[in-house]
PDB file of C-alpha atoms in Angstrom:
ATOM      1  CA  UNK A   1     -24.954  -5.778   1.948  1.00  0.00           C
ATOM      2  CA  UNK A   2     -24.350  -2.765   3.844  1.00  0.00           C
ATOM      3  CA  UNK A   3     -27.448  -1.687   5.793  1.00  0.00           C
ATOM      4  CA  UNK A   4     -28.834   1.938   5.601  1.00  0.00           C
ATOM      5  CA  UNK A   5     -25.411   4.290   6.394  1.00  0.00           C
ATOM      6  CA  UNK A   6     -25.212   8.217   7.201  1.00  0.00           C
ATOM      7  CA  UNK A   7     -23.628  10.323   4.313  1.00  0.00           C
ATOM      8  CA  UNK A   8     -20.534  12.477   4.422  1.00  0.00           C
ATOM      9  CA  UNK A   9     -19.378  15.242   2.647  1.00  0.00           C
ATOM     10  CA  UNK A  10     -16.063  15.849   0.743  1.00  0.00           C
ATOM     11  CA  UNK A  11     -13.237  16.992   3.082  1.00  0.00           C
ATOM     12  CA  UNK A  12     -15.092  16.637   5.958  1.00  0.00           C
ATOM     13  CA  UNK A  13     -13.536  14.484   8.568  1.00  0.00           C
ATOM     14  CA  UNK A  14     -16.349  11.754  10.114  1.00  0.00           C
ATOM     15  CA  UNK A  15     -15.165  10.487  13.629  1.00  0.00           C
ATOM     16  CA  UNK A  16     -15.011   6.733  14.083  1.00  0.00           C
ATOM     17  CA  UNK A  17     -15.308   4.827  17.137  1.00  0.00           C
ATOM     18  CA  UNK A  18     -14.025   1.139  16.354  1.00  0.00           C
ATOM     19  CA  UNK A  19     -16.024   0.695  12.838  1.00  0.00           C
ATOM     20  CA  UNK A  20     -18.420   2.317  10.577  1.00  0.00           C
ATOM     21  CA  UNK A  21     -20.055   2.563   7.623  1.00  0.00           C
ATOM     22  CA  UNK A  22     -21.171   5.229   5.705  1.00  0.00           C
ATOM     23  CA  UNK A  23     -21.966   6.871   2.331  1.00  0.00           C
ATOM     24  CA  UNK A  24     -20.539   9.015  -0.426  1.00  0.00           C
ATOM     25  CA  UNK A  25     -21.998  10.664  -3.238  1.00  0.00           C
ATOM     26  CA  UNK A  26     -19.492  12.430  -5.104  1.00  0.00           C
ATOM     27  CA  UNK A  27     -20.454  15.490  -7.706  1.00  0.00           C
ATOM     28  CA  UNK A  28     -17.884  15.289  -9.965  1.00  0.00           C
ATOM     29  CA  UNK A  29     -16.127  11.959 -11.824  1.00  0.00           C
ATOM     30  CA  UNK A  30     -12.575  12.049 -10.981  1.00  0.00           C
ATOM     31  CA  UNK A  31      -9.663  10.310  -8.954  1.00  0.00           C
ATOM     32  CA  UNK A  32     -11.083   9.820  -5.018  1.00  0.00           C
ATOM     33  CA  UNK A  33      -9.059   8.536  -1.674  1.00  0.00           C
ATOM     34  CA  UNK A  34     -10.775   7.415   0.531  1.00  0.00           C
ATOM     35  CA  UNK A  35      -8.621   7.470   3.616  1.00  0.00           C
ATOM     36  CA  UNK A  36      -8.303   7.450   7.728  1.00  0.00           C
ATOM     37  CA  UNK A  37      -6.333   9.793  10.187  1.00  0.00           C
ATOM     38  CA  UNK A  38      -5.762   8.895  13.750  1.00  0.00           C
ATOM     39  CA  UNK A  39      -3.324  10.424  16.534  1.00  0.00           C
ATOM     40  CA  UNK A  40      -2.245   6.474  16.997  1.00  0.00           C
ATOM     41  CA  UNK A  41      -2.191   3.209  16.204  1.00  0.00           C
ATOM     42  CA  UNK A  42      -5.128   1.632  14.194  1.00  0.00           C
ATOM     43  CA  UNK A  43      -4.529  -1.128  11.763  1.00  0.00           C
ATOM     44  CA  UNK A  44      -7.601   0.631   9.724  1.00  0.00           C
ATOM     45  CA  UNK A  45      -9.110  -1.151   7.225  1.00  0.00           C
ATOM     46  CA  UNK A  46     -11.314   0.363   4.202  1.00  0.00           C
ATOM     47  CA  UNK A  47     -13.891  -0.935   1.870  1.00  0.00           C
ATOM     48  CA  UNK A  48     -15.551   0.816  -0.864  1.00  0.00           C
ATOM     49  CA  UNK A  49     -18.582  -0.645  -2.773  1.00  0.00           C
ATOM     50  CA  UNK A  50     -21.147   0.154  -5.569  1.00  0.00           C
ATOM     51  CA  UNK A  51     -24.920   0.869  -4.437  1.00  0.00           C
ATOM     52  CA  UNK A  52     -25.359  -2.835  -5.622  1.00  0.00           C
ATOM     53  CA  UNK A  53     -22.805  -3.329  -3.294  1.00  0.00           C
ATOM     54  CA  UNK A  54     -20.576  -5.132  -5.660  1.00  0.00           C
ATOM     55  CA  UNK A  55     -16.393  -4.636  -3.689  1.00  0.00           C
ATOM     56  CA  UNK A  56     -14.531  -1.719  -5.611  1.00  0.00           C
ATOM     57  CA  UNK A  57     -11.753  -1.979  -3.349  1.00  0.00           C
ATOM     58  CA  UNK A  58     -10.067  -2.452  -0.279  1.00  0.00           C
ATOM     59  CA  UNK A  59      -7.400  -1.006   2.181  1.00  0.00           C
ATOM     60  CA  UNK A  60      -5.584  -2.548   5.170  1.00  0.00           C
ATOM     61  CA  UNK A  61      -2.885  -0.207   6.831  1.00  0.00           C
ATOM     62  CA  UNK A  62      -0.823   0.748   3.944  1.00  0.00           C
ATOM     63  CA  UNK A  63      -0.328   4.430   5.485  1.00  0.00           C
ATOM     64  CA  UNK A  64       1.249   6.306   8.552  1.00  0.00           C
ATOM     65  CA  UNK A  65       1.024   4.808  11.737  1.00  0.00           C
ATOM     66  CA  UNK A  66      -1.783   1.726  10.411  1.00  0.00           C
ATOM     67  CA  UNK A  67      -3.751   4.313   8.416  1.00  0.00           C
ATOM     68  CA  UNK A  68      -5.792   2.622   5.514  1.00  0.00           C
ATOM     69  CA  UNK A  69      -5.976   4.355   2.086  1.00  0.00           C
ATOM     70  CA  UNK A  70      -7.476   3.870  -0.977  1.00  0.00           C
ATOM     71  CA  UNK A  71      -8.014   5.778  -3.851  1.00  0.00           C
ATOM     72  CA  UNK A  72     -10.293   4.952  -7.128  1.00  0.00           C
ATOM     73  CA  UNK A  73     -12.084   6.708  -9.428  1.00  0.00           C
ATOM     74  CA  UNK A  74     -15.733   7.601  -9.018  1.00  0.00           C
ATOM     75  CA  UNK A  75     -18.596   8.609 -10.924  1.00  0.00           C
ATOM     76  CA  UNK A  76     -20.566  11.945 -10.373  1.00  0.00           C
ATOM     77  CA  UNK A  77     -23.927  11.046  -9.103  1.00  0.00           C
ATOM     78  CA  UNK A  78     -23.037   7.693  -8.118  1.00  0.00           C
ATOM     79  CA  UNK A  79     -23.802   6.999  -4.309  1.00  0.00           C
ATOM     80  CA  UNK A  80     -20.721   4.412  -2.948  1.00  0.00           C
ATOM     81  CA  UNK A  81     -20.925   2.482   0.318  1.00  0.00           C
ATOM     82  CA  UNK A  82     -17.688   2.791   2.770  1.00  0.00           C
ATOM     83  CA  UNK A  83     -16.697   0.851   5.325  1.00  0.00           C
ATOM     84  CA  UNK A  84     -14.014   0.825   8.069  1.00  0.00           C
ATOM     85  CA  UNK A  85     -12.868  -0.979  11.227  1.00  0.00           C
ATOM     86  CA  UNK A  86      -9.630  -1.347  13.102  1.00  0.00           C
ATOM     87  CA  UNK A  87      -8.307  -4.505  14.056  1.00  0.00           C
ATOM     88  CA  UNK A  88      -6.343  -2.855  16.323  1.00  0.00           C
ATOM     89  CA  UNK A  89      -8.859  -2.482  18.499  1.00  0.00           C
ATOM     90  CA  UNK A  90     -12.668  -1.875  19.010  1.00  0.00           C
ATOM     91  CA  UNK A  91     -11.752   1.059  20.518  1.00  0.00           C
ATOM     92  CA  UNK A  92      -9.765   2.863  18.388  1.00  0.00           C
ATOM     93  CA  UNK A  93     -10.441   6.679  17.663  1.00  0.00           C
ATOM     94  CA  UNK A  94      -9.856   8.149  13.939  1.00  0.00           C
ATOM     95  CA  UNK A  95     -11.420   9.967  11.270  1.00  0.00           C
ATOM     96  CA  UNK A  96     -12.466   9.037   8.071  1.00  0.00           C
ATOM     97  CA  UNK A  97     -12.221  11.346   4.841  1.00  0.00           C
ATOM     98  CA  UNK A  98     -13.090  11.473   1.454  1.00  0.00           C
ATOM     99  CA  UNK A  99     -11.074  14.074  -1.090  1.00  0.00           C
ATOM    100  CA  UNK A 100     -10.964  14.416  -4.412  1.00  0.00           C
ATOM    101  CA  UNK A 101      -7.740  13.085  -5.771  1.00  0.00           C
ATOM    102  CA  UNK A 102      -7.712  13.841  -9.727  1.00  0.00           C
ATOM    103  CA  UNK A 103      -4.458  14.917  -9.754  1.00  0.00           C
ATOM    104  CA  UNK A 104      -1.713  13.470  -7.743  1.00  0.00           C
ATOM    105  CA  UNK A 105       1.092  14.490  -9.226  1.00  0.00           C
ATOM    106  CA  UNK A 106       2.756  11.814 -10.022  1.00  0.00           C
ATOM    107  CA  UNK A 107       6.868  11.953 -10.426  1.00  0.00           C
ATOM    108  CA  UNK A 108       7.950   9.721 -13.328  1.00  0.00           C
ATOM    109  CA  UNK A 109      10.464   7.611 -12.164  1.00  0.00           C
ATOM    110  CA  UNK A 110      13.092   6.254 -14.930  1.00  0.00           C
ATOM    111  CA  UNK A 111      15.161   3.058 -13.669  1.00  0.00           C
ATOM    112  CA  UNK A 112      18.235   3.302 -11.173  1.00  0.00           C
ATOM    113  CA  UNK A 113      18.171   7.222 -11.508  1.00  0.00           C
ATOM    114  CA  UNK A 114      17.594   8.606  -7.408  1.00  0.00           C
ATOM    115  CA  UNK A 115      14.836  10.963  -5.999  1.00  0.00           C
ATOM    116  CA  UNK A 116      15.210  13.199  -3.140  1.00  0.00           C
ATOM    117  CA  UNK A 117      11.912  12.927  -1.467  1.00  0.00           C
ATOM    118  CA  UNK A 118      11.257  15.894   0.640  1.00  0.00           C
ATOM    119  CA  UNK A 119       8.272  16.063   2.970  1.00  0.00           C
ATOM    120  CA  UNK A 120       8.195  19.337   4.055  1.00  0.00           C
ATOM    121  CA  UNK A 121       4.912  19.085   5.581  1.00  0.00           C
ATOM    122  CA  UNK A 122       3.172  17.226   7.836  1.00  0.00           C
ATOM    123  CA  UNK A 123       1.126  14.097   6.105  1.00  0.00           C
ATOM    124  CA  UNK A 124       2.984  14.625   2.897  1.00  0.00           C
ATOM    125  CA  UNK A 125       2.732  11.989   0.322  1.00  0.00           C
ATOM    126  CA  UNK A 126       4.698  12.080  -2.753  1.00  0.00           C
ATOM    127  CA  UNK A 127       4.193   9.588  -5.941  1.00  0.00           C
ATOM    128  CA  UNK A 128       5.524   8.197  -8.707  1.00  0.00           C
ATOM    129  CA  UNK A 129       4.637   6.407 -11.556  1.00  0.00           C
ATOM    130  CA  UNK A 130       6.959   3.748 -12.914  1.00  0.00           C
ATOM    131  CA  UNK A 131       5.926   2.002 -16.336  1.00  0.00           C
ATOM    132  CA  UNK A 132       8.822  -1.094 -16.664  1.00  0.00           C
ATOM    133  CA  UNK A 133      10.250  -1.858 -19.849  1.00  0.00           C
ATOM    134  CA  UNK A 134      11.105  -5.377 -19.223  1.00  0.00           C
ATOM    135  CA  UNK A 135       8.834  -7.998 -17.009  1.00  0.00           C
ATOM    136  CA  UNK A 136      11.348  -8.545 -13.947  1.00  0.00           C
ATOM    137  CA  UNK A 137      11.011  -8.127  -9.976  1.00  0.00           C
ATOM    138  CA  UNK A 138      11.885  -4.555  -9.388  1.00  0.00           C
ATOM    139  CA  UNK A 139      13.276  -2.937  -5.883  1.00  0.00           C
ATOM    140  CA  UNK A 140      11.618  -0.309  -5.244  1.00  0.00           C
ATOM    141  CA  UNK A 141      13.086   1.483  -2.039  1.00  0.00           C
ATOM    142  CA  UNK A 142      14.501   4.167   0.089  1.00  0.00           C
ATOM    143  CA  UNK A 143      17.940   5.275   1.723  1.00  0.00           C
ATOM    144  CA  UNK A 144      18.383   8.035   4.312  1.00  0.00           C
ATOM    145  CA  UNK A 145      18.002   8.857   8.432  1.00  0.00           C
ATOM    146  CA  UNK A 146      14.246   8.741   8.292  1.00  0.00           C
ATOM    147  CA  UNK A 147      11.419   6.089   9.251  1.00  0.00           C
ATOM    148  CA  UNK A 148      10.144   5.848   5.841  1.00  0.00           C
ATOM    149  CA  UNK A 149       6.939   4.077   4.161  1.00  0.00           C
ATOM    150  CA  UNK A 150       6.543   2.890   0.985  1.00  0.00           C
ATOM    151  CA  UNK A 151       3.095   1.697  -0.473  1.00  0.00           C
ATOM    152  CA  UNK A 152       2.900   0.406  -4.331  1.00  0.00           C
ATOM    153  CA  UNK A 153      -0.420   0.670  -6.673  1.00  0.00           C
ATOM    154  CA  UNK A 154      -1.357  -0.541  -9.704  1.00  0.00           C
ATOM    155  CA  UNK A 155      -2.696   1.712 -12.818  1.00  0.00           C
ATOM    156  CA  UNK A 156      -6.296   1.777 -11.324  1.00  0.00           C
ATOM    157  CA  UNK A 157      -4.727   2.792  -7.549  1.00  0.00           C
ATOM    158  CA  UNK A 158      -5.497  -0.641  -6.193  1.00  0.00           C
ATOM    159  CA  UNK A 159      -3.389  -1.277  -3.097  1.00  0.00           C
ATOM    160  CA  UNK A 160      -0.674  -4.257  -4.265  1.00  0.00           C
ATOM    161  CA  UNK A 161       1.718  -4.250  -1.579  1.00  0.00           C
ATOM    162  CA  UNK A 162       3.477  -2.020   1.174  1.00  0.00           C
ATOM    163  CA  UNK A 163       6.321  -2.229   3.474  1.00  0.00           C
ATOM    164  CA  UNK A 164       8.755  -0.309   6.234  1.00  0.00           C
ATOM    165  CA  UNK A 165      11.267  -0.865   8.066  1.00  0.00           C
ATOM    166  CA  UNK A 166      13.287  -4.025   5.602  1.00  0.00           C
ATOM    167  CA  UNK A 167      16.511  -2.372   5.494  1.00  0.00           C
ATOM    168  CA  UNK A 168      16.711  -0.885   9.170  1.00  0.00           C
ATOM    169  CA  UNK A 169      13.639   2.041   8.921  1.00  0.00           C
ATOM    170  CA  UNK A 170      13.691   2.015   5.295  1.00  0.00           C
ATOM    171  CA  UNK A 171      10.900   0.702   3.258  1.00  0.00           C
ATOM    172  CA  UNK A 172      12.524  -1.491   0.670  1.00  0.00           C
ATOM    173  CA  UNK A 173       9.856  -3.637  -1.863  1.00  0.00           C
ATOM    174  CA  UNK A 174      10.990  -6.127  -4.331  1.00  0.00           C
ATOM    175  CA  UNK A 175       8.049  -6.872  -6.711  1.00  0.00           C
ATOM    176  CA  UNK A 176       7.454  -8.677 -10.035  1.00  0.00           C
ATOM    177  CA  UNK A 177       6.195  -5.512 -12.458  1.00  0.00           C
ATOM    178  CA  UNK A 178       4.923  -6.429 -15.720  1.00  0.00           C
ATOM    179  CA  UNK A 179       6.504  -5.026 -18.835  1.00  0.00           C
ATOM    180  CA  UNK A 180       4.449  -1.728 -20.390  1.00  0.00           C
ATOM    181  CA  UNK A 181       2.261  -1.413 -17.831  1.00  0.00           C
ATOM    182  CA  UNK A 182       1.641   2.124 -15.079  1.00  0.00           C
ATOM    183  CA  UNK A 183       2.408   1.708 -11.435  1.00  0.00           C
ATOM    184  CA  UNK A 184       2.553   4.392  -8.631  1.00  0.00           C
ATOM    185  CA  UNK A 185       4.297   4.288  -5.459  1.00  0.00           C
ATOM    186  CA  UNK A 186       3.295   6.486  -2.873  1.00  0.00           C
ATOM    187  CA  UNK A 187       6.778   7.703  -0.311  1.00  0.00           C
ATOM    188  CA  UNK A 188       5.825   8.554   2.735  1.00  0.00           C
ATOM    189  CA  UNK A 189       7.351   8.981   6.142  1.00  0.00           C
ATOM    190  CA  UNK A 190       5.761   6.360   8.833  1.00  0.00           C
ATOM    191  CA  UNK A 191       5.045   8.812  11.653  1.00  0.00           C
ATOM    192  CA  UNK A 192       2.552  11.922   9.288  1.00  0.00           C
ATOM    193  CA  UNK A 193       4.733  14.498  12.108  1.00  0.00           C
ATOM    194  CA  UNK A 194       7.988  14.151  10.798  1.00  0.00           C
ATOM    195  CA  UNK A 195       9.499  16.407   8.204  1.00  0.00           C
ATOM    196  CA  UNK A 196      12.741  15.694   6.331  1.00  0.00           C
ATOM    197  CA  UNK A 197      14.068  14.563   2.628  1.00  0.00           C
ATOM    198  CA  UNK A 198      15.503  10.754   2.267  1.00  0.00           C
ATOM    199  CA  UNK A 199      16.407   9.076  -1.281  1.00  0.00           C
ATOM    200  CA  UNK A 200      14.046   6.731  -3.492  1.00  0.00           C
ATOM    201  CA  UNK A 201      15.198   4.740  -6.109  1.00  0.00           C
ATOM    202  CA  UNK A 202      14.098   1.286  -8.266  1.00  0.00           C
ATOM    203  CA  UNK A 203      16.684  -1.247  -9.737  1.00  0.00           C
ATOM    204  CA  UNK A 204      16.394  -4.522 -10.781  1.00  0.00           C
ATOM    205  CA  UNK A 205      16.384  -6.995  -7.734  1.00  0.00           C
ATOM    206  CA  UNK A 206      19.399  -8.532  -7.782  1.00  0.00           C
ATOM    207  CA  UNK A 207      18.669 -12.495  -7.465  1.00  0.00           C
ATOM    208  CA  UNK A 208      20.658 -14.436  -4.842  1.00  0.00           C
ATOM    209  CA  UNK A 209      23.198 -16.926  -6.962  1.00  0.00           C
ATOM    210  CA  UNK A 210      21.446 -20.115  -5.280  1.00  0.00           C
ATOM    211  CA  UNK A 211      18.727 -21.079  -2.730  1.00  0.00           C
ATOM    212  CA  UNK A 212      18.908 -24.872  -1.407  1.00  0.00           C
ATOM    213  CA  UNK A 213      15.746 -25.186   1.309  1.00  0.00           C
ATOM    214  CA  UNK A 214      14.600 -28.293   2.278  1.00  0.00           C
ATOM    215  CA  UNK A 215      11.752 -29.647   3.890  1.00  0.00           C
ATOM    216  CA  UNK A 216      11.724 -32.581   5.424  1.00  0.00           C
ATOM    217  CA  UNK A 217       8.769 -33.120   8.239  1.00  0.00           C
ATOM    218  CA  UNK A 218       5.485 -30.735   9.168  1.00  0.00           C
ATOM    219  CA  UNK A 219       7.418 -27.856   9.518  1.00  0.00           C
ATOM    220  CA  UNK A 220       7.249 -24.157   8.009  1.00  0.00           C
ATOM    221  CA  UNK A 221      11.127 -22.692   6.261  1.00  0.00           C
ATOM    222  CA  UNK A 222      11.598 -18.915   5.166  1.00  0.00           C
ATOM    223  CA  UNK A 223      13.585 -17.577   3.400  1.00  0.00           C
ATOM    224  CA  UNK A 224      14.415 -13.659   3.286  1.00  0.00           C
ATOM    225  CA  UNK A 225      16.827 -12.203   0.266  1.00  0.00           C
ATOM    226  CA  UNK A 226      16.655  -9.431  -2.269  1.00  0.00           C
ATOM    227  CA  UNK A 227      13.954 -11.307  -4.195  1.00  0.00           C
ATOM    228  CA  UNK A 228      11.300 -11.373  -1.447  1.00  0.00           C
ATOM    229  CA  UNK A 229      10.372 -13.710   1.585  1.00  0.00           C
ATOM    230  CA  UNK A 230       9.153 -16.728   0.722  1.00  0.00           C
ATOM    231  CA  UNK A 231       7.273 -19.175   2.948  1.00  0.00           C
ATOM    232  CA  UNK A 232       7.330 -23.668   2.242  1.00  0.00           C
ATOM    233  CA  UNK A 233       4.613 -24.985   3.967  1.00  0.00           C
ATOM    234  CA  UNK A 234       4.791 -29.088   3.737  1.00  0.00           C
ATOM    235  CA  UNK A 235       1.549 -31.578   5.125  1.00  0.00           C
ATOM    236  CA  UNK A 236       2.405 -33.864   7.264  1.00  0.00           C
ATOM    237  CA  UNK A 237       2.822 -38.035   5.769  1.00  0.00           C
ATOM    238  CA  UNK A 238       3.273 -36.268   2.247  1.00  0.00           C
ATOM    239  CA  UNK A 239       5.914 -34.361   2.082  1.00  0.00           C
ATOM    240  CA  UNK A 240       6.267 -34.052  -1.356  1.00  0.00           C
ATOM    241  CA  UNK A 241       3.030 -33.537  -2.598  1.00  0.00           C
ATOM    242  CA  UNK A 242       2.278 -31.378   0.081  1.00  0.00           C
ATOM    243  CA  UNK A 243       4.950 -28.364  -0.817  1.00  0.00           C
ATOM    244  CA  UNK A 244       3.033 -24.997  -1.101  1.00  0.00           C
ATOM    245  CA  UNK A 245       5.098 -22.332  -1.916  1.00  0.00           C
ATOM    246  CA  UNK A 246       4.068 -18.818  -1.582  1.00  0.00           C
ATOM    247  CA  UNK A 247       5.053 -14.953  -1.452  1.00  0.00           C
ATOM    248  CA  UNK A 248       4.772 -13.251   2.019  1.00  0.00           C
TER     249      UNK A 248
END
């Protein structure tokens, strides 16, 4: 349960050193973005709660420079509690903002069609909306000469996963998407000061012909490939029953 906190205003910077707990009360029901901005790396974490302390969502470092960004619907007249912290340093300095995000102008993305992402101003983010016809593992990726960052959200803008530098300096996300569900992808530069153009594209991920991993003792075995990264953990003295798989 969060204690009494400072109220912040729309579009106003709230300076934070280390961590803070604040409140925000919107005057209009709409999509809002709660996010941090910093000059250096912060590894920021944002959590948003309803007035009864129900947890509504969280994000850790999905933005540039390890900044956090969470998009969610807020109801007019309702007070929301926001906690923010830096896992990088208790002395990290950054600003916390809440801004209206009612229209993100998401571009409808089609399968296997290249899109030019034009980052013509510092800190700009370009959003794409994708509704797959079939449930499958899809590859959402960038190509070009810039250090890019990609984040995947569900239909309510809850963060699913993020990536940068999967292939050189470009992001690539391989994820199982469900047919008929709406997903949003945010494409941006990793460093907010950079501007330029790169290409974004969605394809069906191509799995390898065969995966053969043998775990023989208490160890971790990693596989990295087109369908994702997997980890096999084997418990001591119980090699068969102790095998668990997880996507990392």
